[in-house]
Amino acid sequence: MSGRLIVFEGGEGAGKTTQIERSQAWLIQKIGNKCAVIATREPGGTDLGKQLRTLLLHGDSIVERAELLLFAADRAQHIDTVIRPALAAGSWVLCDRFTDSTWAYQGAGRGLDRELIAQLNAIATGGLTSDLTLWLDVPVEVGLSRRQGKGDRIEAADLAFHERVRGGFAELAVAEPERIVRIEANGSLDQVEQQIQEAIAAKGFW
Ligand code: Z5A
C-alpha cells in the first residue's frame, strides 16, 4: 500500500486534534496490519519545530513576514525529516495543519501577498501536496467558545481576523474540490468522525 498524506485543517477549536486521534485509531484498525499510521502536526512536528512553535505562539513582536518565514522553516524541517521518510516507508501520515493554514492565516487573515505565500509553500514542501485535506468547518464563535484558557498569540487576534481565515479555507475548498473536503464540524464528535471516515473511504485509497 502506498503512503498517504491526510491533512486536517480548520480554524480555532474546530476539533482537529480530537478527530486526528479518532481517525488514527480507526485507520490502525482498518489498515494497521499493512502499514503504520502516524499523527503529526505543524508547527511543532520536529525538535526544531517545537522551538519554532514556542516562538510562533508565544513570541513577542513578530512581524508578519517573519511569522510567514518561521512557519515555512517549520514545514521544510517537518517534510524532510518526518513526512517524506514516512511516506517513502509506505506509512499513512495524519497531519494537523499544513500549507492551507498558511494560505488561510497569513494570506487571508494577515493579508500577505498570495504569490509570495504560494512560492514559500512550494519551497518548503518541495512540491509535496496532501492526498486529502479535511477542512473542519465551524462558525468562528463556536470554535472560539471551545477554547480553554487565555489563548496564544494567534488565537488572540480579533474576530474579523478569524472570519477572514475561515473565508480563506472556504476559497481553497471551492478552488480545489478534489483535494479538499469540507466537514461540517459544528456537530457532535461522533457525527464529525462519521463524515471524516466517509470522506477518507470515498477516496478509494485501499
Ligand atoms: N498557523 C498559521 O498561522 N500558519 C500556518 O502555516 C500554520 C499554523 C501551520 C497553531 O496552533 C496555530 O498556528 C494556529 C494556526 C497557526 N493558531 N490559531 N488560531 P494549534 O494548531 O495548536 O491551534 P489550533 O489548531 O487552533 O488548536 P485547537 O484550538 O486545539 O484546535 P483543534 O485542534 O482544532 O481542536 P481540539 O483541540 O480537538 O478541540 C478543542 C476543544 O473543543 C476541546 O476541548 C474539544 O474537546 C472540543 N471539541 C472538539 N470537537 C468538538 C465538537 N464536535 N463538539 C464540542 N466540542 C468539541
PDB file of C-alpha atoms and ligand atoms in Angstrom:
ATOM      1  CA  MET A   1       0.000   0.000   0.000  1.00  0.00           C
ATOM      2  CA  SER A   2       1.336   3.494  -0.868  1.00  0.00           C
ATOM      3  CA  GLY A   3       1.926   6.108   1.769  1.00  0.00           C
ATOM      4  CA  ARG A   4      -0.742   8.797   2.082  1.00  0.00           C
ATOM      5  CA  LEU A   5      -0.744  12.305   3.481  1.00  0.00           C
ATOM      6  CA  ILE A   6      -4.079  13.274   5.025  1.00  0.00           C
ATOM      7  CA  VAL A   7      -4.285  16.770   6.458  1.00  0.00           C
ATOM      8  CA  PHE A   8      -6.767  18.127   8.993  1.00  0.00           C
ATOM      9  CA  GLU A   9      -7.373  21.858   8.670  1.00  0.00           C
ATOM     10  CA  GLY A  10      -9.692  24.397  10.210  1.00  0.00           C
ATOM     11  CA  GLY A  11      -9.976  27.446  12.405  1.00  0.00           C
ATOM     12  CA  GLU A  12      -9.581  27.717  16.100  1.00  0.00           C
ATOM     13  CA  GLY A  13     -11.302  24.938  18.115  1.00  0.00           C
ATOM     14  CA  ALA A  14     -12.505  23.107  15.003  1.00  0.00           C
ATOM     15  CA  GLY A  15     -11.739  19.743  16.637  1.00  0.00           C
ATOM     16  CA  LYS A  16      -8.716  18.692  14.537  1.00  0.00           C
ATOM     17  CA  THR A  17      -6.659  17.268  17.374  1.00  0.00           C
ATOM     18  CA  THR A  18      -9.600  15.296  18.737  1.00  0.00           C
ATOM     19  CA  GLN A  19     -10.556  13.941  15.322  1.00  0.00           C
ATOM     20  CA  ILE A  20      -6.991  13.036  14.350  1.00  0.00           C
ATOM     21  CA  GLU A  21      -6.824  10.800  17.421  1.00  0.00           C
ATOM     22  CA  ARG A  22     -10.102   9.130  16.451  1.00  0.00           C
ATOM     23  CA  SER A  23      -9.103   8.738  12.793  1.00  0.00           C
ATOM     24  CA  GLN A  24      -5.743   7.282  13.745  1.00  0.00           C
ATOM     25  CA  ALA A  25      -7.429   4.657  15.938  1.00  0.00           C
ATOM     26  CA  TRP A  26      -9.938   3.843  13.164  1.00  0.00           C
ATOM     27  CA  LEU A  27      -7.252   3.586  10.477  1.00  0.00           C
ATOM     28  CA  ILE A  28      -4.985   1.424  12.617  1.00  0.00           C
ATOM     29  CA  GLN A  29      -7.884  -0.982  12.990  1.00  0.00           C
ATOM     30  CA  LYS A  30      -8.554  -0.881   9.249  1.00  0.00           C
ATOM     31  CA  ILE A  31      -5.083  -0.928   7.688  1.00  0.00           C
ATOM     32  CA  GLY A  32      -2.675  -1.244  10.621  1.00  0.00           C
ATOM     33  CA  ASN A  33      -1.703  -4.761   9.515  1.00  0.00           C
ATOM     34  CA  LYS A  34      -0.387  -3.304   6.230  1.00  0.00           C
ATOM     35  CA  CYS A  35       1.268  -0.027   7.233  1.00  0.00           C
ATOM     36  CA  ALA A  36       1.948   2.413  10.053  1.00  0.00           C
ATOM     37  CA  VAL A  37      -0.458   5.291  10.678  1.00  0.00           C
ATOM     38  CA  ILE A  38       1.280   8.236  12.307  1.00  0.00           C
ATOM     39  CA  ALA A  39      -0.027  11.557  13.599  1.00  0.00           C
ATOM     40  CA  THR A  40       1.979  14.752  13.487  1.00  0.00           C
ATOM     41  CA  ARG A  41       1.416  18.494  13.393  1.00  0.00           C
ATOM     42  CA  GLU A  42       2.515  21.903  12.198  1.00  0.00           C
ATOM     43  CA  PRO A  43       4.003  23.836  13.726  1.00  0.00           C
ATOM     44  CA  GLY A  44       5.913  21.555  16.073  1.00  0.00           C
ATOM     45  CA  GLY A  45       6.286  18.145  14.415  1.00  0.00           C
ATOM     46  CA  THR A  46      10.090  18.042  14.908  1.00  0.00           C
ATOM     47  CA  ASP A  47      12.567  19.087  17.622  1.00  0.00           C
ATOM     48  CA  LEU A  48      13.370  22.267  15.712  1.00  0.00           C
ATOM     49  CA  GLY A  49       9.652  22.726  15.082  1.00  0.00           C
ATOM     50  CA  LYS A  50       8.874  22.571  18.802  1.00  0.00           C
ATOM     51  CA  GLN A  51      11.186  25.531  19.363  1.00  0.00           C
ATOM     52  CA  LEU A  52       9.678  27.396  16.410  1.00  0.00           C
ATOM     53  CA  ARG A  53       6.187  26.656  17.749  1.00  0.00           C
ATOM     54  CA  THR A  54       7.026  28.271  21.087  1.00  0.00           C
ATOM     55  CA  LEU A  55       8.305  31.356  19.281  1.00  0.00           C
ATOM     56  CA  LEU A  56       5.341  31.483  16.915  1.00  0.00           C
ATOM     57  CA  LEU A  57       2.629  31.054  19.530  1.00  0.00           C
ATOM     58  CA  HIS A  58       4.195  32.914  22.426  1.00  0.00           C
ATOM     59  CA  GLY A  59       6.908  35.178  20.998  1.00  0.00           C
ATOM     60  CA  ASP A  60       6.738  38.966  21.247  1.00  0.00           C
ATOM     61  CA  SER A  61       6.636  41.441  18.386  1.00  0.00           C
ATOM     62  CA  ILE A  62       6.946  39.048  15.452  1.00  0.00           C
ATOM     63  CA  VAL A  63       6.398  40.921  12.201  1.00  0.00           C
ATOM     64  CA  GLU A  64       4.111  39.280   9.655  1.00  0.00           C
ATOM     65  CA  ARG A  65       6.802  38.294   7.140  1.00  0.00           C
ATOM     66  CA  ALA A  66       8.915  36.794   9.931  1.00  0.00           C
ATOM     67  CA  GLU A  67       5.887  34.789  11.043  1.00  0.00           C
ATOM     68  CA  LEU A  68       5.401  33.537   7.490  1.00  0.00           C
ATOM     69  CA  LEU A  69       9.056  32.516   7.196  1.00  0.00           C
ATOM     70  CA  LEU A  70       9.031  30.723  10.550  1.00  0.00           C
ATOM     71  CA  PHE A  71       6.027  28.625   9.512  1.00  0.00           C
ATOM     72  CA  ALA A  72       7.853  27.811   6.256  1.00  0.00           C
ATOM     73  CA  ALA A  73      11.015  26.809   8.162  1.00  0.00           C
ATOM     74  CA  ASP A  74       8.973  24.552  10.440  1.00  0.00           C
ATOM     75  CA  ARG A  75       7.390  22.924   7.356  1.00  0.00           C
ATOM     76  CA  ALA A  76      10.667  22.363   5.494  1.00  0.00           C
ATOM     77  CA  GLN A  77      12.167  20.578   8.506  1.00  0.00           C
ATOM     78  CA  HIS A  78       8.986  18.586   9.066  1.00  0.00           C
ATOM     79  CA  ILE A  79       8.749  17.441   5.462  1.00  0.00           C
ATOM     80  CA  ASP A  80      12.350  16.370   5.077  1.00  0.00           C
ATOM     81  CA  THR A  81      12.756  14.631   8.416  1.00  0.00           C
ATOM     82  CA  VAL A  82       9.270  13.269   9.188  1.00  0.00           C
ATOM     83  CA  ILE A  83       6.713  13.351   6.385  1.00  0.00           C
ATOM     84  CA  ARG A  84       8.721  12.287   3.326  1.00  0.00           C
ATOM     85  CA  PRO A  85      10.548   9.448   5.124  1.00  0.00           C
ATOM     86  CA  ALA A  86       7.220   8.166   6.490  1.00  0.00           C
ATOM     87  CA  LEU A  87       5.547   8.304   3.073  1.00  0.00           C
ATOM     88  CA  ALA A  88       8.552   6.587   1.486  1.00  0.00           C
ATOM     89  CA  ALA A  89       8.148   3.771   4.029  1.00  0.00           C
ATOM     90  CA  GLY A  90       4.511   3.392   2.945  1.00  0.00           C
ATOM     91  CA  SER A  91       3.061   4.939   6.123  1.00  0.00           C
ATOM     92  CA  TRP A  92      -0.078   6.998   6.335  1.00  0.00           C
ATOM     93  CA  VAL A  93       0.558  10.431   7.811  1.00  0.00           C
ATOM     94  CA  LEU A  94      -2.225  12.350   9.545  1.00  0.00           C
ATOM     95  CA  CYS A  95      -1.094  15.945   9.839  1.00  0.00           C
ATOM     96  CA  ASP A  96      -2.705  18.650  12.000  1.00  0.00           C
ATOM     97  CA  ARG A  97      -2.400  21.694   9.678  1.00  0.00           C
ATOM     98  CA  PHE A  98      -0.262  22.109   6.538  1.00  0.00           C
ATOM     99  CA  THR A  99       0.098  24.556   3.634  1.00  0.00           C
ATOM    100  CA  ASP A 100      -3.564  25.570   3.574  1.00  0.00           C
ATOM    101  CA  SER A 101      -3.184  27.033   7.063  1.00  0.00           C
ATOM    102  CA  THR A 102      -0.508  29.372   5.710  1.00  0.00           C
ATOM    103  CA  TRP A 103      -2.819  30.385   2.911  1.00  0.00           C
ATOM    104  CA  ALA A 104      -5.725  30.972   5.304  1.00  0.00           C
ATOM    105  CA  TYR A 105      -3.897  32.588   8.259  1.00  0.00           C
ATOM    106  CA  GLN A 106      -1.028  34.503   6.650  1.00  0.00           C
ATOM    107  CA  GLY A 107      -2.805  35.046   3.321  1.00  0.00           C
ATOM    108  CA  ALA A 108      -6.482  35.648   4.043  1.00  0.00           C
ATOM    109  CA  GLY A 109      -6.013  36.516   7.738  1.00  0.00           C
ATOM    110  CA  ARG A 110      -2.933  38.752   7.667  1.00  0.00           C
ATOM    111  CA  GLY A 111      -3.343  39.867   4.060  1.00  0.00           C
ATOM    112  CA  LEU A 112       0.153  38.877   2.928  1.00  0.00           C
ATOM    113  CA  ASP A 113       0.774  38.549  -0.789  1.00  0.00           C
ATOM    114  CA  ARG A 114      -0.711  35.317  -2.165  1.00  0.00           C
ATOM    115  CA  GLU A 115       2.018  34.872  -4.783  1.00  0.00           C
ATOM    116  CA  LEU A 116       4.668  35.107  -2.059  1.00  0.00           C
ATOM    117  CA  ILE A 117       2.806  32.515   0.015  1.00  0.00           C
ATOM    118  CA  ALA A 118       2.481  30.154  -2.946  1.00  0.00           C
ATOM    119  CA  GLN A 119       6.233  30.476  -3.614  1.00  0.00           C
ATOM    120  CA  LEU A 120       7.155  29.870   0.014  1.00  0.00           C
ATOM    121  CA  ASN A 121       4.825  26.894   0.302  1.00  0.00           C
ATOM    122  CA  ALA A 122       6.451  25.454  -2.827  1.00  0.00           C
ATOM    123  CA  ILE A 123       9.946  25.970  -1.388  1.00  0.00           C
ATOM    124  CA  ALA A 124       9.000  24.490   1.988  1.00  0.00           C
ATOM    125  CA  THR A 125       7.229  21.445   0.579  1.00  0.00           C
ATOM    126  CA  GLY A 126       9.412  20.794  -2.464  1.00  0.00           C
ATOM    127  CA  GLY A 127       6.121  20.241  -4.294  1.00  0.00           C
ATOM    128  CA  LEU A 128       4.537  17.767  -1.875  1.00  0.00           C
ATOM    129  CA  THR A 129       0.759  18.184  -1.588  1.00  0.00           C
ATOM    130  CA  SER A 130      -1.781  16.349   0.532  1.00  0.00           C
ATOM    131  CA  ASP A 131      -3.639  13.348  -0.869  1.00  0.00           C
ATOM    132  CA  LEU A 132      -6.689  14.590   1.008  1.00  0.00           C
ATOM    133  CA  THR A 133      -7.368  17.621   3.170  1.00  0.00           C
ATOM    134  CA  LEU A 134     -10.304  17.604   5.550  1.00  0.00           C
ATOM    135  CA  TRP A 135     -11.422  21.139   6.345  1.00  0.00           C
ATOM    136  CA  LEU A 136     -13.258  21.007   9.661  1.00  0.00           C
ATOM    137  CA  ASP A 137     -15.541  24.000   9.403  1.00  0.00           C
ATOM    138  CA  VAL A 138     -17.213  25.590  12.420  1.00  0.00           C
ATOM    139  CA  PRO A 139     -18.587  29.104  12.861  1.00  0.00           C
ATOM    140  CA  VAL A 140     -15.852  31.269  14.366  1.00  0.00           C
ATOM    141  CA  GLU A 141     -17.797  31.947  17.584  1.00  0.00           C
ATOM    142  CA  VAL A 142     -18.348  28.236  18.150  1.00  0.00           C
ATOM    143  CA  GLY A 143     -14.667  27.424  17.664  1.00  0.00           C
ATOM    144  CA  LEU A 144     -13.525  30.243  19.930  1.00  0.00           C
ATOM    145  CA  SER A 145     -16.024  29.258  22.615  1.00  0.00           C
ATOM    146  CA  ARG A 146     -14.415  25.779  22.765  1.00  0.00           C
ATOM    147  CA  ARG A 147     -11.104  27.345  23.699  1.00  0.00           C
ATOM    148  CA  GLN A 148      -9.900  26.725  27.224  1.00  0.00           C
ATOM    149  CA  GLY A 149      -7.681  29.342  28.841  1.00  0.00           C
ATOM    150  CA  LYS A 150      -6.293  32.611  27.592  1.00  0.00           C
ATOM    151  CA  GLY A 151      -5.292  31.671  24.053  1.00  0.00           C
ATOM    152  CA  ASP A 152      -1.964  32.102  22.282  1.00  0.00           C
ATOM    153  CA  ARG A 153      -0.624  34.986  20.188  1.00  0.00           C
ATOM    154  CA  ILE A 154      -2.501  33.986  17.023  1.00  0.00           C
ATOM    155  CA  GLU A 155      -5.697  32.867  18.767  1.00  0.00           C
ATOM    156  CA  ALA A 156      -5.825  36.249  20.468  1.00  0.00           C
ATOM    157  CA  ALA A 157      -6.420  38.041  17.134  1.00  0.00           C
ATOM    158  CA  ASP A 158      -9.806  39.714  16.731  1.00  0.00           C
ATOM    159  CA  LEU A 159     -12.994  38.127  15.416  1.00  0.00           C
ATOM    160  CA  ALA A 160     -12.607  39.737  11.982  1.00  0.00           C
ATOM    161  CA  PHE A 161      -9.219  38.026  11.566  1.00  0.00           C
ATOM    162  CA  HIS A 162     -10.716  34.608  12.358  1.00  0.00           C
ATOM    163  CA  GLU A 163     -13.592  35.287   9.935  1.00  0.00           C
ATOM    164  CA  ARG A 164     -11.086  36.065   7.171  1.00  0.00           C
ATOM    165  CA  VAL A 165      -9.244  32.834   7.978  1.00  0.00           C
ATOM    166  CA  ARG A 166     -12.486  30.880   7.630  1.00  0.00           C
ATOM    167  CA  GLY A 167     -13.105  32.671   4.320  1.00  0.00           C
ATOM    168  CA  GLY A 168      -9.620  31.652   3.175  1.00  0.00           C
ATOM    169  CA  PHE A 169     -10.336  27.970   3.821  1.00  0.00           C
ATOM    170  CA  ALA A 170     -13.689  28.319   2.038  1.00  0.00           C
ATOM    171  CA  GLU A 171     -11.987  29.799  -1.054  1.00  0.00           C
ATOM    172  CA  LEU A 172      -9.492  26.944  -1.157  1.00  0.00           C
ATOM    173  CA  ALA A 173     -12.226  24.322  -0.826  1.00  0.00           C
ATOM    174  CA  VAL A 174     -14.015  25.813  -3.828  1.00  0.00           C
ATOM    175  CA  ALA A 175     -10.804  26.078  -5.859  1.00  0.00           C
ATOM    176  CA  GLU A 176      -9.608  22.514  -5.132  1.00  0.00           C
ATOM    177  CA  PRO A 177     -12.655  20.287  -4.602  1.00  0.00           C
ATOM    178  CA  GLU A 178     -10.755  17.093  -5.456  1.00  0.00           C
ATOM    179  CA  ARG A 179      -8.190  17.626  -2.717  1.00  0.00           C
ATOM    180  CA  ILE A 180     -10.178  19.489  -0.041  1.00  0.00           C
ATOM    181  CA  VAL A 181     -13.373  18.157   1.524  1.00  0.00           C
ATOM    182  CA  ARG A 182     -15.444  20.363   3.814  1.00  0.00           C
ATOM    183  CA  ILE A 183     -16.537  18.615   7.001  1.00  0.00           C
ATOM    184  CA  GLU A 184     -19.438  20.100   8.950  1.00  0.00           C
ATOM    185  CA  ALA A 185     -17.680  20.295  12.297  1.00  0.00           C
ATOM    186  CA  ASN A 186     -20.465  22.012  14.236  1.00  0.00           C
ATOM    187  CA  GLY A 187     -21.946  18.687  15.293  1.00  0.00           C
ATOM    188  CA  SER A 188     -21.289  16.005  17.866  1.00  0.00           C
ATOM    189  CA  LEU A 189     -17.878  14.325  17.984  1.00  0.00           C
ATOM    190  CA  ASP A 190     -19.425  11.148  16.569  1.00  0.00           C
ATOM    191  CA  GLN A 191     -21.144  12.989  13.703  1.00  0.00           C
ATOM    192  CA  VAL A 192     -17.906  14.699  12.719  1.00  0.00           C
ATOM    193  CA  GLU A 193     -15.974  11.430  12.958  1.00  0.00           C
ATOM    194  CA  GLN A 194     -18.512   9.696  10.725  1.00  0.00           C
ATOM    195  CA  GLN A 195     -18.154  12.337   7.981  1.00  0.00           C
ATOM    196  CA  ILE A 196     -14.371  12.083   8.153  1.00  0.00           C
ATOM    197  CA  GLN A 197     -14.436   8.310   7.795  1.00  0.00           C
ATOM    198  CA  GLU A 198     -16.777   8.624   4.823  1.00  0.00           C
ATOM    199  CA  ALA A 199     -14.526  11.212   3.157  1.00  0.00           C
ATOM    200  CA  ILE A 200     -11.439   9.036   3.599  1.00  0.00           C
ATOM    201  CA  ALA A 201     -13.220   5.889   2.420  1.00  0.00           C
ATOM    202  CA  ALA A 202     -14.576   7.746  -0.631  1.00  0.00           C
ATOM    203  CA  LYS A 203     -11.024   8.404  -1.868  1.00  0.00           C
ATOM    204  CA  GLY A 204     -10.588   4.685  -2.582  1.00  0.00           C
ATOM    205  CA  PHE A 205      -7.076   4.586  -1.135  1.00  0.00           C
ATOM    206  CA  TRP A 206      -7.431   0.900  -0.284  1.00  0.00           C
TER     207      TRP A 206
HETATM  208  N1  Z5A B   1      -0.789  28.586  11.892  1.00  0.00           N
HETATM  209  C1  Z5A B   1      -0.588  29.580  10.974  1.00  0.00           C
HETATM  210  O1  Z5A B   1      -0.937  30.744  11.242  1.00  0.00           O
HETATM  211  N2  Z5A B   1       0.020  29.299   9.782  1.00  0.00           N
HETATM  212  C2  Z5A B   1       0.457  28.054   9.478  1.00  0.00           C
HETATM  213  O2  Z5A B   1       1.005  27.834   8.387  1.00  0.00           O
HETATM  214  C3  Z5A B   1       0.237  27.016  10.433  1.00  0.00           C
HETATM  215  C4  Z5A B   1      -0.367  27.310  11.635  1.00  0.00           C
HETATM  216  C5  Z5A B   1       0.704  25.619  10.139  1.00  0.00           C
HETATM  217  C6  Z5A B   1      -1.252  26.531  15.651  1.00  0.00           C
HETATM  218  O3  Z5A B   1      -1.813  26.256  16.834  1.00  0.00           O
HETATM  219  C7  Z5A B   1      -1.510  27.986  15.306  1.00  0.00           C
HETATM  220  O4  Z5A B   1      -0.658  28.281  14.216  1.00  0.00           O
HETATM  221  C8  Z5A B   1      -2.910  28.185  14.845  1.00  0.00           C
HETATM  222  C9  Z5A B   1      -2.805  28.478  13.351  1.00  0.00           C
HETATM  223  C10 Z5A B   1      -1.406  28.919  13.189  1.00  0.00           C
HETATM  224  N3  Z5A B   1      -3.395  29.336  15.513  1.00  0.00           N
HETATM  225  N4  Z5A B   1      -4.530  29.637  15.720  1.00  0.00           N
HETATM  226  N5  Z5A B   1      -5.503  30.081  15.970  1.00  0.00           N
HETATM  227  P1  Z5A B   1      -2.622  24.944  17.080  1.00  0.00           P
HETATM  228  O5  Z5A B   1      -2.521  24.038  15.922  1.00  0.00           O
HETATM  229  O6  Z5A B   1      -2.237  24.433  18.408  1.00  0.00           O
HETATM  230  O7  Z5A B   1      -4.019  25.657  17.227  1.00  0.00           O
HETATM  231  P2  Z5A B   1      -5.371  25.137  16.877  1.00  0.00           P
HETATM  232  O8  Z5A B   1      -5.280  24.240  15.704  1.00  0.00           O
HETATM  233  O9  Z5A B   1      -6.260  26.285  16.700  1.00  0.00           O
HETATM  234  O10 Z5A B   1      -5.698  24.238  18.191  1.00  0.00           O
HETATM  235  P3  Z5A B   1      -7.024  23.992  18.907  1.00  0.00           P
HETATM  236  O11 Z5A B   1      -7.683  25.223  19.360  1.00  0.00           O
HETATM  237  O12 Z5A B   1      -6.678  22.988  19.945  1.00  0.00           O
HETATM  238  O13 Z5A B   1      -7.998  23.388  17.830  1.00  0.00           O
HETATM  239  P4  Z5A B   1      -8.330  21.929  17.378  1.00  0.00           P
HETATM  240  O14 Z5A B   1      -7.161  21.014  17.466  1.00  0.00           O
HETATM  241  O15 Z5A B   1      -8.950  22.077  16.089  1.00  0.00           O
HETATM  242  O16 Z5A B   1      -9.432  21.428  18.417  1.00  0.00           O
HETATM  243  P5  Z5A B   1      -9.370  20.285  19.581  1.00  0.00           P
HETATM  244  O17 Z5A B   1      -8.154  20.506  20.448  1.00  0.00           O
HETATM  245  O18 Z5A B   1      -9.620  18.978  19.024  1.00  0.00           O
HETATM  246  O19 Z5A B   1     -10.672  20.728  20.357  1.00  0.00           O
HETATM  247  C11 Z5A B   1     -10.715  21.938  21.086  1.00  0.00           C
HETATM  248  C12 Z5A B   1     -11.783  21.777  22.218  1.00  0.00           C
HETATM  249  O20 Z5A B   1     -13.064  21.620  21.602  1.00  0.00           O
HETATM  250  C13 Z5A B   1     -11.567  20.532  23.085  1.00  0.00           C
HETATM  251  O21 Z5A B   1     -11.955  20.826  24.388  1.00  0.00           O
HETATM  252  C14 Z5A B   1     -12.513  19.508  22.465  1.00  0.00           C
HETATM  253  O22 Z5A B   1     -12.950  18.546  23.387  1.00  0.00           O
HETATM  254  C15 Z5A B   1     -13.652  20.396  21.995  1.00  0.00           C
HETATM  255  N6  Z5A B   1     -14.343  19.858  20.816  1.00  0.00           N
HETATM  256  C16 Z5A B   1     -13.773  19.345  19.691  1.00  0.00           C
HETATM  257  N7  Z5A B   1     -14.714  18.945  18.824  1.00  0.00           N
HETATM  258  C17 Z5A B   1     -15.907  19.216  19.385  1.00  0.00           C
HETATM  259  C18 Z5A B   1     -17.261  19.029  18.980  1.00  0.00           C
HETATM  260  N8  Z5A B   1     -17.573  18.476  17.797  1.00  0.00           N
HETATM  261  N9  Z5A B   1     -18.235  19.446  19.826  1.00  0.00           N
HETATM  262  C19 Z5A B   1     -17.930  20.005  21.012  1.00  0.00           C
HETATM  263  N10 Z5A B   1     -16.674  20.194  21.481  1.00  0.00           N
HETATM  264  C20 Z5A B   1     -15.673  19.802  20.676  1.00  0.00           C
END
